[in-house]
Amino acid sequence: MGEHRPGVTVRDVAEKAGVHPGTVSRVLNPGQRHRISEETALRVEQVAQELGYRANPLARGLRTRQSSTIGVVIPDLTNPLFPPMVRGIEDYLHPLGYTALLTNTDSEPQRELRGLAALTLRRVDGFIIAPTSANLRIVEGMINDGVPVVLVNRSIEGVGGFAVTPDDRQGASSAVEHLVALGHRSIAHVAGPQSLSPGQERYRGFLQAMREHELPVRKSLVTFAQSFAGGAGVAPARELLERGEQFTAVFAANDLLALDCIKTLKAAGLRCPRDVSVIGFNDMPYADQFNPPLTTIRFSHYDIGRHAAEMLLGEINGERSSPRTLVLSTELVERGSSGPPALPSRSRGSA
Amino acid sequence: MGEHRPGVTVRDVAEKAGVHPGTVSRVLNPGQRHRISEETALRVEQVAQELGYRANPLARGLRTRQSSTIGVVIPDLTNPLFPPMVRGIEDYLHPLGYTALLTNTDSEPQRELRGLAALTLRRVDGFIIAPTSANLRIVEGMINDGVPVVLVNRSIEGVGGFAVTPDDRQGASSAVEHLVALGHRSIAHVAGPQSLSPGQERYRGFLQAMREHELPVRKSLVTFAQSFAGGAGVAPARELLERGEQFTAVFAANDLLALDCIKTLKAAGLRCPRDVSVIGFNDMPYADQFNPPLTTIRFSHYDIGRHAAEMLLGEINGERSSPRTLVLSTELVERGSSGPPALPSRSRGSA
DNA sequence: ATGAAAGCGCTAACAA
DNA sequence: TTGTTAGCGCTTTCAT
């Protein structure tokens, strides 16, 4: 008794309770419940309970045009950034009866488009997207069409859509500040793709902090990675080396790129942090286990997901109170990949 | 033209093509397609194409009692083992029009049960499960009830269900063999929970290899972790230390436990691999970046997922040819956490 | 080879 | 307050 039996329908409940199916539906839908006399409502609930009745979401969805389903579109589940985020999403969604439908895009616009289409086909009620730059316009179009969308990790400049991101600029600044505090003056930056807001914002944060500390920003000390994925940092790191400029530290736009930097530097005979300090961004899982343990900027990926899910449901249910874009604060995590420079640069005389 | 427009229905297509909705349905369903004259079929397809018609899976599912949806039940997406597996599943499923519905159980039987119920409610066509030991009986029950299920990573002893697992025993054996080849004779084992097949099988593989090399297996050199999750290896590693037995190497039942071992040994003043070699299982992502880089047993998590998905669809479509349980081969990955023992044990005189 | 009609399980507009 | 009716979009007998 009370156990879930998939075969039971509203009709079964209605018959056993001696009422009409419509009445059963009303009793079981919180919004209509009050229209029914307490007496019958109780009886219906009792019977539903006994029969182990659970509404069929497909049938309900067909009728109401709501699937209680959310599309989650990310580049790659295998990127350690995303699993905690997805968990945050699901942990928020499930208790509310919603389910997440996942799609990986591998940052390929075509795959992303297909994924979006497939999810639309399944009538998802809304989307949580970490979009590829190439499709920003399309996502923008969806938003303008009134499709509920929340962006995660990236925001679209100039578009008023909902978004949840880490404080990229602040995080980048504090990374530079950490390096400066250690005594570094020649700081390089392996920037992420400038087509995406994290790449842009972290670059801006870098510039801003450098300027604040009156450190010269040499163009030759900034290189750009093609993507945020592992491996994409090798080329820019090598470029940095080949340019022949001196630097004692590098701020990489994320941990994966930082890892590539360390690897590349090591291959060139430079030890981290002895010869050059490296700092990343994200505090990806097991960053503390790496060699050396990675100094990085932390924010809660889980919370990004949770908040995004919360925002999205708010949007779907037409609650207008939510903020348009939520920026989560970041935190410096000091570990082994950063230390004082080998040859301390002249300390400046005044503050 | 041809672009997907969600609002278009069979009726729209039927009207424009001057046929009955039923005919449209038949044209678009491969199984019925041949019953229609080539002429009208072509015309219908043409119109469907023009209108950008795509069948509504919810409506279809309601009618056919197939949701084209698969339930994936895993302990924790955040465990690095699972993301590649999930990708394998989705990459196989998506081109076939199926979608995966994910649920995390955190290895809690209650959550697992709820997840199973929620997925059943959504009328998933089948399940891919990495079950918690406590619910093995329930999963067994589902299988016996004819619910399509494929187990991943774990199999249920004595139950003839479908399963895809790594060759745990073989992998464990080769881990021991590697250690023996390096000169180790006193080898400890931090075993996984014996309620799950990987824990059991890896333990067996360990015992088997030790016996084959005529090495004594001292009970005091085997400890058991409560789970396979990170952190669960600290206690057994500590226990090993406290027993005071000498050992020069430890085979941990997975990478996370191996990491815990290294950490715990280090805290006790033992360096890896100098003082004691450690070998794990899984070759989790970034295992090569750890300090020291982890020697481990590799198998393809992605392939596990892919094969499981393939098996499951075979099962759902009633193809009887598939094997009941697929065992994927493993491979030793030699890295920095294993090396020759500090004090070589007496080499045995004969083979 | 195709049309007609019914119905999957549910909810909502309309009645009463 | 509750029953009646219709229909979401699709497939599938049953006719023709």
XYZ file of C-alpha atoms (C1' of nucleotides) in Angstrom:
734
model
C 0.000 0.000 0.000
C 1.356 3.392 -0.926
C 4.059 1.865 -3.035
C 4.419 3.301 -6.471
C 2.646 1.244 -9.131
C 3.200 2.657 -12.622
C 0.040 1.258 -14.180
C -2.482 3.163 -12.057
C -4.314 6.027 -13.771
C -6.586 8.857 -12.732
C -9.480 6.750 -13.856
C -8.611 3.939 -11.515
C -8.481 6.366 -8.648
C -11.683 8.081 -9.747
C -13.628 4.843 -9.965
C -12.461 3.544 -6.630
C -13.224 6.887 -4.995
C -16.552 7.204 -6.743
C -15.769 10.497 -8.415
C -14.960 11.795 -11.863
C -11.379 11.739 -13.206
C -11.486 15.493 -13.474
C -12.048 15.712 -9.776
C -9.089 13.493 -9.070
C -6.946 15.720 -11.230
C -8.097 18.781 -9.348
C -7.438 17.241 -5.976
C -3.947 16.286 -6.981
C -3.074 19.649 -8.476
C -2.197 22.114 -5.732
C -3.547 25.004 -7.747
C -7.029 23.484 -7.982
C -7.123 21.611 -4.745
C -9.028 24.328 -2.896
C -11.919 24.141 -5.329
C -12.795 20.722 -3.982
C -14.636 19.942 -0.783
C -12.351 18.810 1.955
C -14.353 15.632 2.294
C -13.942 14.324 -1.243
C -10.415 15.655 -1.445
C -9.466 13.576 1.550
C -11.153 10.514 0.153
C -9.452 10.889 -3.209
C -6.077 11.375 -1.622
C -6.651 8.340 0.505
C -7.493 6.177 -2.504
C -4.622 7.579 -4.554
C -2.319 6.719 -1.706
C -3.693 3.200 -1.415
C -3.397 2.536 -5.112
C 0.090 4.024 -5.247
C -1.013 6.435 -7.913
C 1.558 8.775 -9.452
C 0.652 11.029 -12.343
C 2.209 10.196 -15.681
C 4.402 13.185 -16.500
C 4.288 12.469 -20.208
C 0.524 12.594 -20.372
C 0.417 15.640 -18.171
C 3.093 17.299 -20.244
C 1.248 16.621 -23.447
C -1.762 18.371 -22.074
C -0.122 21.236 -20.204
C 2.774 21.760 -22.546
C 5.141 21.557 -19.663
C 7.552 18.698 -19.435
C 8.977 19.407 -15.986
C 12.242 18.943 -17.723
C 15.232 21.255 -18.067
C 17.806 21.160 -20.840
C 21.394 21.477 -19.720
C 23.823 22.290 -22.481
C 27.514 22.145 -21.649
C 30.700 21.697 -23.646
C 31.882 18.503 -22.030
C 30.881 16.603 -18.948
C 34.400 15.283 -18.870
C 35.731 18.744 -18.105
C 36.022 18.664 -14.295
C 34.319 22.002 -14.070
C 30.947 20.629 -15.004
C 30.128 17.589 -12.904
C 29.785 19.601 -9.691
C 27.728 22.147 -11.557
C 25.421 19.498 -12.930
C 25.021 18.051 -9.479
C 24.090 21.460 -8.180
C 21.455 21.697 -10.871
C 20.049 18.254 -10.254
C 20.062 18.549 -6.507
C 17.927 21.634 -6.815
C 15.672 20.287 -9.530
C 14.841 16.793 -8.351
C 13.018 17.620 -5.120
C 10.820 19.901 -7.200
C 9.909 17.152 -9.615
C 12.050 18.454 -12.431
C 14.562 16.448 -14.362
C 17.662 17.607 -16.199
C 18.371 16.541 -19.759
C 22.076 16.758 -20.510
C 23.795 17.518 -23.771
C 27.496 17.803 -24.514
C 28.527 20.080 -27.327
C 32.302 19.616 -27.324
C 32.242 23.337 -28.051
C 31.227 22.569 -31.592
C 28.541 24.972 -32.804
C 26.944 22.260 -34.922
C 26.624 19.872 -32.017
C 25.328 22.642 -29.855
C 22.661 23.493 -32.379
C 21.650 19.862 -32.678
C 21.533 19.553 -28.909
C 19.370 22.625 -28.583
C 17.041 21.280 -31.252
C 16.813 17.864 -29.635
C 15.974 19.406 -26.297
C 13.419 21.733 -27.813
C 11.873 18.716 -29.441
C 11.526 17.109 -26.051
C 9.749 20.206 -24.942
C 12.080 21.189 -22.140
C 10.671 24.002 -20.064
C 13.908 25.936 -20.139
C 17.633 25.820 -20.621
C 20.785 26.143 -18.624
C 23.578 26.792 -21.074
C 27.309 27.309 -21.086
C 27.302 28.468 -24.673
C 29.895 28.245 -27.359
C 30.888 31.643 -28.628
C 29.742 30.869 -32.139
C 26.194 30.419 -31.014
C 25.881 33.350 -28.688
C 23.695 35.060 -31.233
C 21.402 32.082 -31.406
C 21.099 31.836 -27.671
C 20.422 35.537 -27.668
C 17.668 34.897 -30.160
C 16.119 32.239 -27.946
C 16.135 34.646 -25.038
C 14.492 37.310 -27.124
C 11.887 34.783 -28.221
C 10.967 34.395 -24.589
C 12.514 30.984 -24.061
C 13.598 30.702 -20.426
C 17.370 30.550 -20.415
C 20.012 30.891 -17.756
C 23.629 31.148 -18.787
C 26.282 29.637 -16.600
C 29.907 30.656 -16.365
C 29.521 32.984 -19.283
C 27.312 35.943 -19.847
C 26.444 37.704 -23.047
C 27.552 41.270 -23.001
C 24.789 43.706 -23.646
C 22.068 41.087 -23.397
C 19.869 41.291 -20.374
C 19.456 37.558 -19.958
C 19.804 35.641 -16.751
C 23.255 34.408 -15.886
C 25.308 32.998 -13.050
C 29.036 33.494 -13.219
C 32.017 33.634 -10.936
C 33.481 37.060 -10.374
C 36.042 36.597 -13.117
C 37.499 40.043 -12.968
C 37.847 40.112 -9.211
C 39.315 36.612 -9.221
C 41.869 37.502 -11.840
C 42.817 40.626 -9.928
C 43.388 38.735 -6.727
C 45.523 36.226 -8.586
C 47.756 39.039 -9.782
C 47.742 40.614 -6.351
C 48.900 37.373 -4.820
C 51.753 37.212 -7.274
C 52.679 40.832 -6.662
C 52.624 40.282 -2.917
C 55.093 37.462 -3.387
C 57.397 39.909 -5.090
C 56.734 39.251 -8.748
C 56.866 42.146 -11.164
C 57.146 40.455 -14.537
C 53.880 38.600 -14.773
C 52.692 36.854 -17.889
C 49.123 35.950 -18.729
C 47.958 32.960 -20.721
C 44.519 34.248 -21.552
C 41.470 32.240 -22.560
C 39.550 32.790 -25.778
C 38.387 36.390 -25.933
C 35.137 35.390 -27.567
C 33.861 34.154 -24.213
C 33.198 36.332 -21.208
C 35.460 34.417 -18.800
C 38.374 34.890 -21.171
C 37.617 38.561 -21.528
C 36.890 39.302 -17.910
C 39.893 37.488 -16.569
C 42.077 39.335 -19.007
C 40.542 42.602 -17.912
C 41.032 41.713 -14.278
C 44.646 40.962 -15.027
C 45.165 44.313 -16.750
C 43.359 46.177 -14.051
C 45.430 44.696 -11.239
C 48.654 45.264 -13.107
C 47.755 48.869 -13.621
C 46.774 49.331 -10.018
C 50.171 48.148 -8.977
C 51.778 50.329 -11.578
C 53.333 47.359 -13.275
C 53.971 47.634 -16.982
C 51.856 45.343 -19.120
C 53.950 44.239 -22.003
C 51.982 42.905 -24.929
C 54.621 40.271 -25.362
C 53.758 38.810 -21.986
C 50.195 38.010 -22.923
C 49.296 35.063 -25.130
C 45.931 33.616 -25.986
C 44.679 30.042 -25.837
C 42.257 28.815 -28.466
C 40.020 27.235 -25.878
C 39.764 26.477 -22.186
C 40.246 22.757 -22.714
C 43.258 20.751 -21.606
C 46.078 20.924 -24.131
C 45.103 24.357 -25.376
C 47.656 25.942 -23.072
C 50.709 24.318 -24.566
C 50.971 26.551 -27.622
C 50.568 29.869 -25.800
C 53.013 28.761 -23.107
C 55.545 27.852 -25.750
C 54.968 31.163 -27.463
C 55.715 32.956 -24.223
C 58.987 31.094 -23.981
C 59.941 31.710 -27.571
C 59.442 35.426 -27.335
C 62.391 35.489 -25.018
C 60.843 37.966 -22.597
C 61.666 37.498 -18.941
C 58.871 36.639 -16.550
C 58.816 35.084 -13.113
C 55.139 34.202 -12.931
C 52.235 33.387 -15.147
C 48.558 33.700 -14.491
C 46.668 31.172 -16.597
C 43.005 31.734 -17.359
C 42.066 28.360 -15.914
C 43.549 25.315 -14.205
C 43.757 23.183 -17.295
C 45.765 25.884 -19.038
C 47.890 26.288 -15.901
C 48.660 22.589 -15.996
C 49.734 22.919 -19.607
C 51.950 25.836 -18.675
C 53.680 23.919 -15.906
C 54.221 20.993 -18.208
C 55.574 23.148 -21.009
C 57.816 25.147 -18.722
C 59.155 21.975 -17.228
C 59.927 20.626 -20.672
C 61.921 23.825 -21.257
C 63.904 23.245 -18.115
C 61.996 25.669 -15.891
C 60.807 24.436 -12.532
C 57.609 25.561 -10.908
C 57.546 27.413 -8.551
C 61.307 27.748 -8.221
C 61.871 29.416 -11.561
C 58.382 30.535 -12.351
C 55.167 30.620 -10.380
C 51.946 29.523 -12.013
C 48.440 30.276 -10.872
C 45.235 28.962 -12.357
C 41.516 29.557 -12.062
C 38.673 27.214 -10.999
C 40.211 25.066 -8.289
C 39.263 21.973 -10.203
C 38.916 18.697 -8.308
C 42.244 17.243 -7.201
C 44.070 20.481 -7.922
C 45.638 19.968 -4.508
C 47.022 16.612 -5.575
C 48.901 17.901 -8.554
C 52.622 18.330 -8.790
C 53.054 20.977 -7.638
C 49.724 21.509 -5.888
C 48.038 24.241 -7.836
C 47.581 27.743 -6.529
C 44.314 28.878 -7.982
C 41.136 30.910 -7.733
C 38.237 29.033 -6.252
C 34.514 29.453 -6.643
C 31.746 26.973 -6.080
C 30.805 25.188 -9.263
C 28.081 23.446 -7.358
C 26.577 26.762 -6.320
C 26.698 28.053 -9.851
C 24.548 25.113 -10.877
C 22.199 25.425 -7.937
C 21.631 29.088 -8.389
C 21.188 28.714 -12.110
C 18.513 26.082 -11.553
C 16.797 28.261 -8.994
C 16.859 31.260 -11.310
C 15.543 29.240 -14.195
C 12.574 27.889 -12.275
C 11.869 31.399 -11.096
C 11.911 32.559 -14.668
C 9.674 29.701 -15.783
C 7.182 30.398 -13.051
C 7.189 34.042 -13.926
C 8.615 35.352 -10.697
C 10.087 38.682 -11.556
C 12.013 39.317 -8.375
C 15.179 37.437 -9.205
C 18.298 39.373 -10.115
C 19.238 39.349 -13.745
C 22.761 38.178 -13.293
C 24.316 36.656 -10.241
C 28.031 37.008 -9.691
C 29.598 34.583 -7.244
C 32.598 35.684 -5.280
C 35.945 33.987 -5.642
C 38.676 33.091 -3.245
C 42.414 32.669 -3.604
C 43.695 29.213 -2.747
C 47.371 29.371 -2.051
C 49.235 26.174 -2.765
C 52.548 24.986 -4.053
C 52.691 26.324 -7.598
C 53.343 29.878 -6.486
C 56.209 31.292 -4.466
C 58.587 34.195 -4.367
C 60.547 34.851 -7.536
C 64.028 33.365 -7.792
C 65.613 36.714 -8.483
C 63.539 39.207 -6.571
C 62.795 42.203 -8.704
C 63.845 45.566 -7.322
C 61.337 46.496 -4.720
C 59.792 49.798 -5.399
C 60.644 52.559 -2.971
C 57.226 53.900 -2.174
C 53.704 52.544 -1.851
C 13.185 25.409 -45.055
C 13.855 22.134 -43.274
C 14.636 23.943 -40.078
C 13.075 22.450 -37.009
C 9.862 24.214 -36.003
C 8.420 22.772 -32.781
C 4.802 23.716 -33.438
C 4.282 21.601 -36.531
C 2.134 18.483 -36.094
C 1.228 15.457 -38.154
C -1.997 17.182 -39.002
C -0.251 20.154 -40.515
C 1.801 17.864 -42.668
C -1.222 15.762 -43.567
C -3.275 18.745 -44.649
C -0.546 20.267 -46.729
C 0.177 16.933 -48.369
C -3.493 16.214 -48.871
C -3.464 12.950 -46.935
C -4.698 11.628 -43.624
C -2.624 12.048 -40.445
C -2.439 8.292 -40.141
C -0.711 8.153 -43.470
C 1.840 10.690 -42.392
C 2.554 8.637 -39.314
C 3.048 5.534 -41.419
C 5.380 7.262 -43.802
C 7.495 8.546 -40.994
C 7.710 5.247 -39.145
C 10.292 3.003 -40.773
C 8.355 -0.097 -39.792
C 5.242 1.017 -41.692
C 6.845 2.976 -44.468
C 6.694 0.127 -46.979
C 2.932 -0.101 -46.683
C 2.636 3.255 -48.421
C 2.935 3.928 -52.124
C 6.247 5.395 -53.064
C 4.489 8.350 -54.612
C 2.602 9.584 -51.559
C 5.465 8.636 -49.277
C 7.754 10.895 -51.220
C 5.253 13.709 -51.195
C 4.694 13.433 -47.467
C 8.385 13.376 -46.761
C 8.825 16.401 -48.927
C 6.157 18.353 -47.069
C 7.437 17.211 -43.680
C 10.843 18.419 -44.683
C 9.527 21.771 -45.851
C 7.526 22.337 -42.720
C 10.400 21.258 -40.513
C 8.224 18.640 -38.886
C 9.636 16.582 -36.026
C 7.487 14.140 -34.122
C 6.702 15.043 -30.551
C 8.332 12.309 -28.458
C 5.980 12.879 -25.553
C 2.882 12.306 -27.619
C 4.433 9.344 -29.336
C 5.567 7.958 -26.023
C 2.134 8.281 -24.536
C 0.737 6.224 -27.337
C 3.480 3.647 -27.757
C 4.478 3.410 -24.127
C 8.061 4.034 -25.048
C 9.757 7.171 -23.900
C 12.991 6.796 -25.865
C 14.568 7.604 -22.597
C 17.097 5.688 -20.509
C 17.600 5.979 -16.774
C 21.199 6.181 -15.637
C 21.702 5.572 -11.959
C 25.149 6.223 -10.548
C 26.557 6.995 -7.115
C 28.029 10.382 -7.886
C 28.716 12.254 -11.078
C 31.459 14.013 -9.186
C 33.426 10.801 -8.931
C 35.807 11.063 -11.907
C 34.987 7.540 -12.927
C 31.534 8.438 -14.109
C 31.667 11.424 -16.429
C 33.465 9.515 -19.181
C 31.060 6.656 -18.717
C 28.062 8.935 -19.003
C 29.518 10.467 -22.121
C 29.935 7.017 -23.585
C 26.301 6.324 -22.859
C 25.062 9.598 -24.304
C 27.242 9.466 -27.360
C 25.737 6.122 -28.203
C 22.187 7.052 -27.306
C 21.731 10.458 -28.888
C 22.203 9.544 -32.542
C 19.538 6.908 -31.991
C 17.074 9.422 -30.638
C 17.362 8.289 -27.065
C 18.039 10.520 -24.114
C 19.655 9.689 -20.799
C 18.076 10.689 -17.518
C 20.686 10.912 -14.787
C 20.324 10.247 -11.088
C 22.945 10.409 -8.383
C 22.495 8.160 -5.386
C 25.488 9.117 -3.253
C 25.507 5.392 -2.561
C 22.572 5.858 -0.255
C 20.023 3.085 -0.692
C 17.170 5.471 0.038
C 18.239 7.925 -2.624
C 18.779 5.092 -5.036
C 15.290 3.806 -4.441
C 13.814 7.252 -4.920
C 15.819 7.711 -8.090
C 14.651 4.401 -9.471
C 11.057 5.332 -8.666
C 11.352 8.757 -10.260
C 12.771 7.258 -13.410
C 10.130 4.570 -13.544
C 7.556 7.297 -13.213
C 9.012 8.990 -16.244
C 8.595 5.747 -18.077
C 12.201 5.177 -18.976
C 12.609 2.290 -21.383
C 15.456 0.785 -19.405
C 18.185 1.354 -16.867
C 21.918 1.530 -16.701
C 22.885 1.138 -13.078
C 25.982 1.105 -10.927
C 24.088 -0.199 -7.945
C 24.649 0.250 -4.262
C 25.186 -3.057 -2.520
C 22.157 -2.586 -0.325
C 19.851 -2.542 -3.292
C 21.308 -5.386 -5.263
C 18.276 -7.476 -4.341
C 15.938 -4.814 -5.626
C 17.790 -4.462 -8.885
C 17.705 -8.216 -9.113
C 13.968 -8.034 -8.662
C 13.623 -5.520 -11.465
C 15.612 -7.763 -13.747
C 13.428 -10.710 -12.877
C 10.367 -8.578 -13.551
C 11.629 -8.168 -17.074
C 12.749 -4.563 -16.763
C 15.651 -3.987 -19.145
C 18.707 -3.355 -17.004
C 22.405 -3.248 -17.669
C 24.802 -3.090 -14.761
C 28.008 -1.151 -15.108
C 31.216 -1.680 -13.209
C 29.544 -4.151 -10.922
C 27.836 -7.398 -11.592
C 25.540 -9.380 -9.397
C 26.936 -12.767 -8.634
C 24.624 -15.569 -9.567
C 22.224 -13.321 -11.439
C 22.176 -13.689 -15.163
C 21.587 -10.018 -15.915
C 23.443 -7.937 -18.433
C 26.572 -6.232 -17.226
C 29.663 -4.460 -18.457
C 32.669 -4.482 -16.181
C 36.406 -4.131 -16.373
C 38.371 -7.301 -15.881
C 38.845 -6.618 -12.200
C 40.592 -9.841 -11.369
C 42.986 -9.699 -14.256
C 43.725 -6.052 -13.575
C 44.455 -6.708 -9.928
C 46.705 -9.580 -10.855
C 48.740 -7.515 -13.244
C 49.093 -4.827 -10.601
C 50.623 -7.361 -8.252
C 52.758 -8.778 -11.019
C 54.131 -5.349 -11.767
C 55.053 -4.913 -8.130
C 56.642 -8.356 -7.976
C 58.618 -7.665 -11.122
C 59.992 -4.570 -9.453
C 61.252 -6.749 -6.650
C 58.542 -6.341 -4.037
C 57.680 -9.280 -1.842
C 55.781 -7.703 1.015
C 52.738 -6.327 -0.697
C 49.777 -4.883 1.129
C 46.275 -4.485 -0.216
C 43.815 -1.766 0.656
C 40.712 -3.530 -0.533
C 37.390 -2.001 -1.512
C 34.083 -2.920 0.087
C 33.497 -6.632 -0.289
C 29.805 -6.138 -0.822
C 30.494 -4.956 -4.368
C 31.930 -7.061 -7.121
C 34.881 -4.790 -7.910
C 35.993 -4.966 -4.300
C 35.651 -8.722 -4.287
C 37.200 -9.390 -7.640
C 40.180 -7.141 -7.141
C 40.831 -8.780 -3.814
C 40.626 -12.172 -5.463
C 42.954 -11.091 -8.220
C 45.383 -9.887 -5.594
C 45.263 -13.209 -3.750
C 45.578 -15.198 -6.927
C 48.644 -13.339 -8.135
C 50.300 -13.543 -4.760
C 49.760 -17.275 -4.695
C 51.044 -17.688 -8.197
C 54.249 -16.019 -7.190
C 54.382 -18.096 -4.049
C 54.296 -15.010 -1.902
C 52.766 -15.349 1.525
C 49.547 -13.462 2.005
C 49.466 -12.178 5.519
C 46.038 -11.237 6.785
C 47.615 -8.309 8.522
C 48.609 -6.841 5.182
C 45.063 -6.566 3.929
C 42.710 -3.868 5.126
C 39.289 -2.891 3.884
C 37.881 0.489 2.919
C 34.254 1.270 3.672
C 33.682 2.657 0.217
C 35.451 3.521 -3.010
C 35.066 7.243 -2.448
C 37.875 9.657 -1.752
C 38.781 9.760 1.930
C 37.731 6.184 2.550
C 41.317 5.032 2.150
C 42.757 6.977 5.033
C 41.546 4.686 7.789
C 42.681 1.417 6.195
C 46.047 2.949 5.311
C 46.502 4.081 8.875
C 45.505 0.645 10.099
C 48.174 -0.891 7.914
C 50.738 1.390 9.478
C 49.578 0.766 13.021
C 49.800 -2.978 12.684
C 53.521 -2.533 12.433
C 53.934 -5.088 9.667
C 56.599 -4.375 7.098
C 55.571 -3.795 3.507
C 57.234 -2.121 0.579
C 54.236 -1.736 -1.674
C 50.484 -1.398 -1.534
C 47.920 -2.163 -4.125
C 44.849 0.006 -3.544
C 41.503 -1.074 -4.959
C 41.115 2.212 -6.814
C 42.881 5.484 -7.512
C 41.036 7.500 -4.930
C 42.055 5.014 -2.250
C 45.594 5.028 -3.627
C 45.676 8.790 -3.271
C 44.570 8.459 0.336
C 47.291 5.897 0.930
C 49.995 8.139 -0.448
C 48.763 11.025 1.629
C 48.573 8.938 4.794
C 51.965 7.346 4.244
C 53.483 10.733 3.646
C 51.993 12.016 6.869
C 53.701 9.099 8.600
C 57.011 10.058 7.091
C 57.031 7.492 4.301
C 57.787 8.697 0.803
C 56.246 7.232 -2.310
C 57.750 5.505 -4.221
C 61.062 5.683 -2.359
C 59.860 3.950 0.794
C 56.716 2.353 -0.473
C 55.228 1.923 -3.910
C 51.522 2.520 -4.418
C 49.411 1.362 -7.307
C 45.788 2.172 -7.934
C 42.991 1.110 -10.260
C 40.968 3.094 -12.833
C 43.471 5.542 -14.278
C 41.215 8.388 -13.343
C 41.557 11.668 -15.239
C 44.701 13.604 -14.352
C 46.228 10.603 -12.586
C 49.345 11.466 -14.565
C 49.451 14.932 -13.036
C 49.490 13.768 -9.449
C 52.435 13.830 -7.164
C 53.787 11.300 -7.754
C 52.115 10.410 -11.056
C 49.996 7.412 -10.288
C 50.823 3.931 -11.486
C 47.483 2.326 -12.074
C 45.317 -0.100 -13.995
C 43.520 1.444 -16.917
C 40.330 0.516 -18.668
C 38.073 2.635 -20.781
C 35.267 4.137 -18.760
C 33.911 5.600 -21.931
C 33.698 2.165 -23.516
C 31.965 0.751 -20.486
C 29.250 3.339 -20.970
C 29.051 2.879 -24.705
C 28.809 -0.868 -24.528
C 26.288 -0.705 -21.730
C 24.093 1.582 -23.806
C 24.440 -0.687 -26.795
C 23.564 -3.740 -24.752
C 20.594 -2.037 -23.206
C 19.107 -0.997 -26.518
C 19.667 -4.516 -27.751
C 17.804 -5.806 -24.751
C 14.985 -3.306 -25.220
C 14.613 -4.194 -28.859
C 14.574 -7.833 -28.003
C 17.737 -8.811 -29.796
C 18.877 -11.954 -28.143
C 22.330 -12.211 -29.622
C 24.204 -9.980 -27.203
C 26.457 -11.540 -24.610
C 25.146 -11.550 -21.083
C 28.123 -9.928 -19.495
C 30.916 -8.094 -21.186
C 34.302 -7.937 -19.520
C 36.640 -5.227 -20.756
C 40.342 -5.841 -20.640
C 42.658 -3.756 -18.510
C 46.107 -2.397 -19.001
C 48.889 -1.496 -16.618
C 49.974 2.130 -16.743
C 53.388 2.486 -15.229
C 54.085 5.867 -13.723
C 55.903 7.433 -10.838
C 54.202 5.967 -7.791
C 55.823 2.588 -8.179
C 59.477 1.646 -8.181
C 61.877 -0.906 -6.806
C 61.778 -1.430 -3.054
C 64.272 0.517 -0.966
C 65.645 -2.580 0.672
C 65.343 -5.291 -1.909
C 63.880 -8.383 -0.382
C 65.945 -11.505 -0.712
C 65.516 -12.712 -4.253
C 64.303 -16.223 -4.334
C 66.780 -18.766 -5.629
C 64.657 -20.602 -8.128
C 61.797 -19.816 -10.495
C -2.724 1.699 -50.187
C -5.126 4.784 -47.385
C -8.981 6.824 -44.568
C -11.762 6.732 -40.258
C -11.950 6.440 -35.530
C -10.385 5.503 -31.162
C -7.463 6.210 -27.316
C -2.700 6.597 -24.578
C -3.400 9.649 -19.423
C -4.040 13.829 -18.330
C -6.086 18.703 -17.598
C -9.067 22.713 -18.540
C -13.043 25.164 -20.335
C -17.588 24.915 -19.822
C -21.791 23.425 -17.611
C -24.705 22.390 -14.142
C -18.369 21.853 -5.711
C -18.286 18.575 -9.262
C -19.365 16.220 -13.774
C -19.032 16.556 -18.895
C -16.552 17.168 -22.864
C -12.883 17.891 -25.586
C -8.280 17.538 -26.998
C -2.818 17.761 -26.349
C -0.039 14.816 -30.861
C 0.624 10.611 -31.944
C -0.121 5.585 -33.502
C -2.914 1.761 -34.626
C -6.604 -1.263 -35.328
C -10.321 -1.665 -38.407
C -12.438 -0.664 -42.580
C -12.538 0.207 -47.362
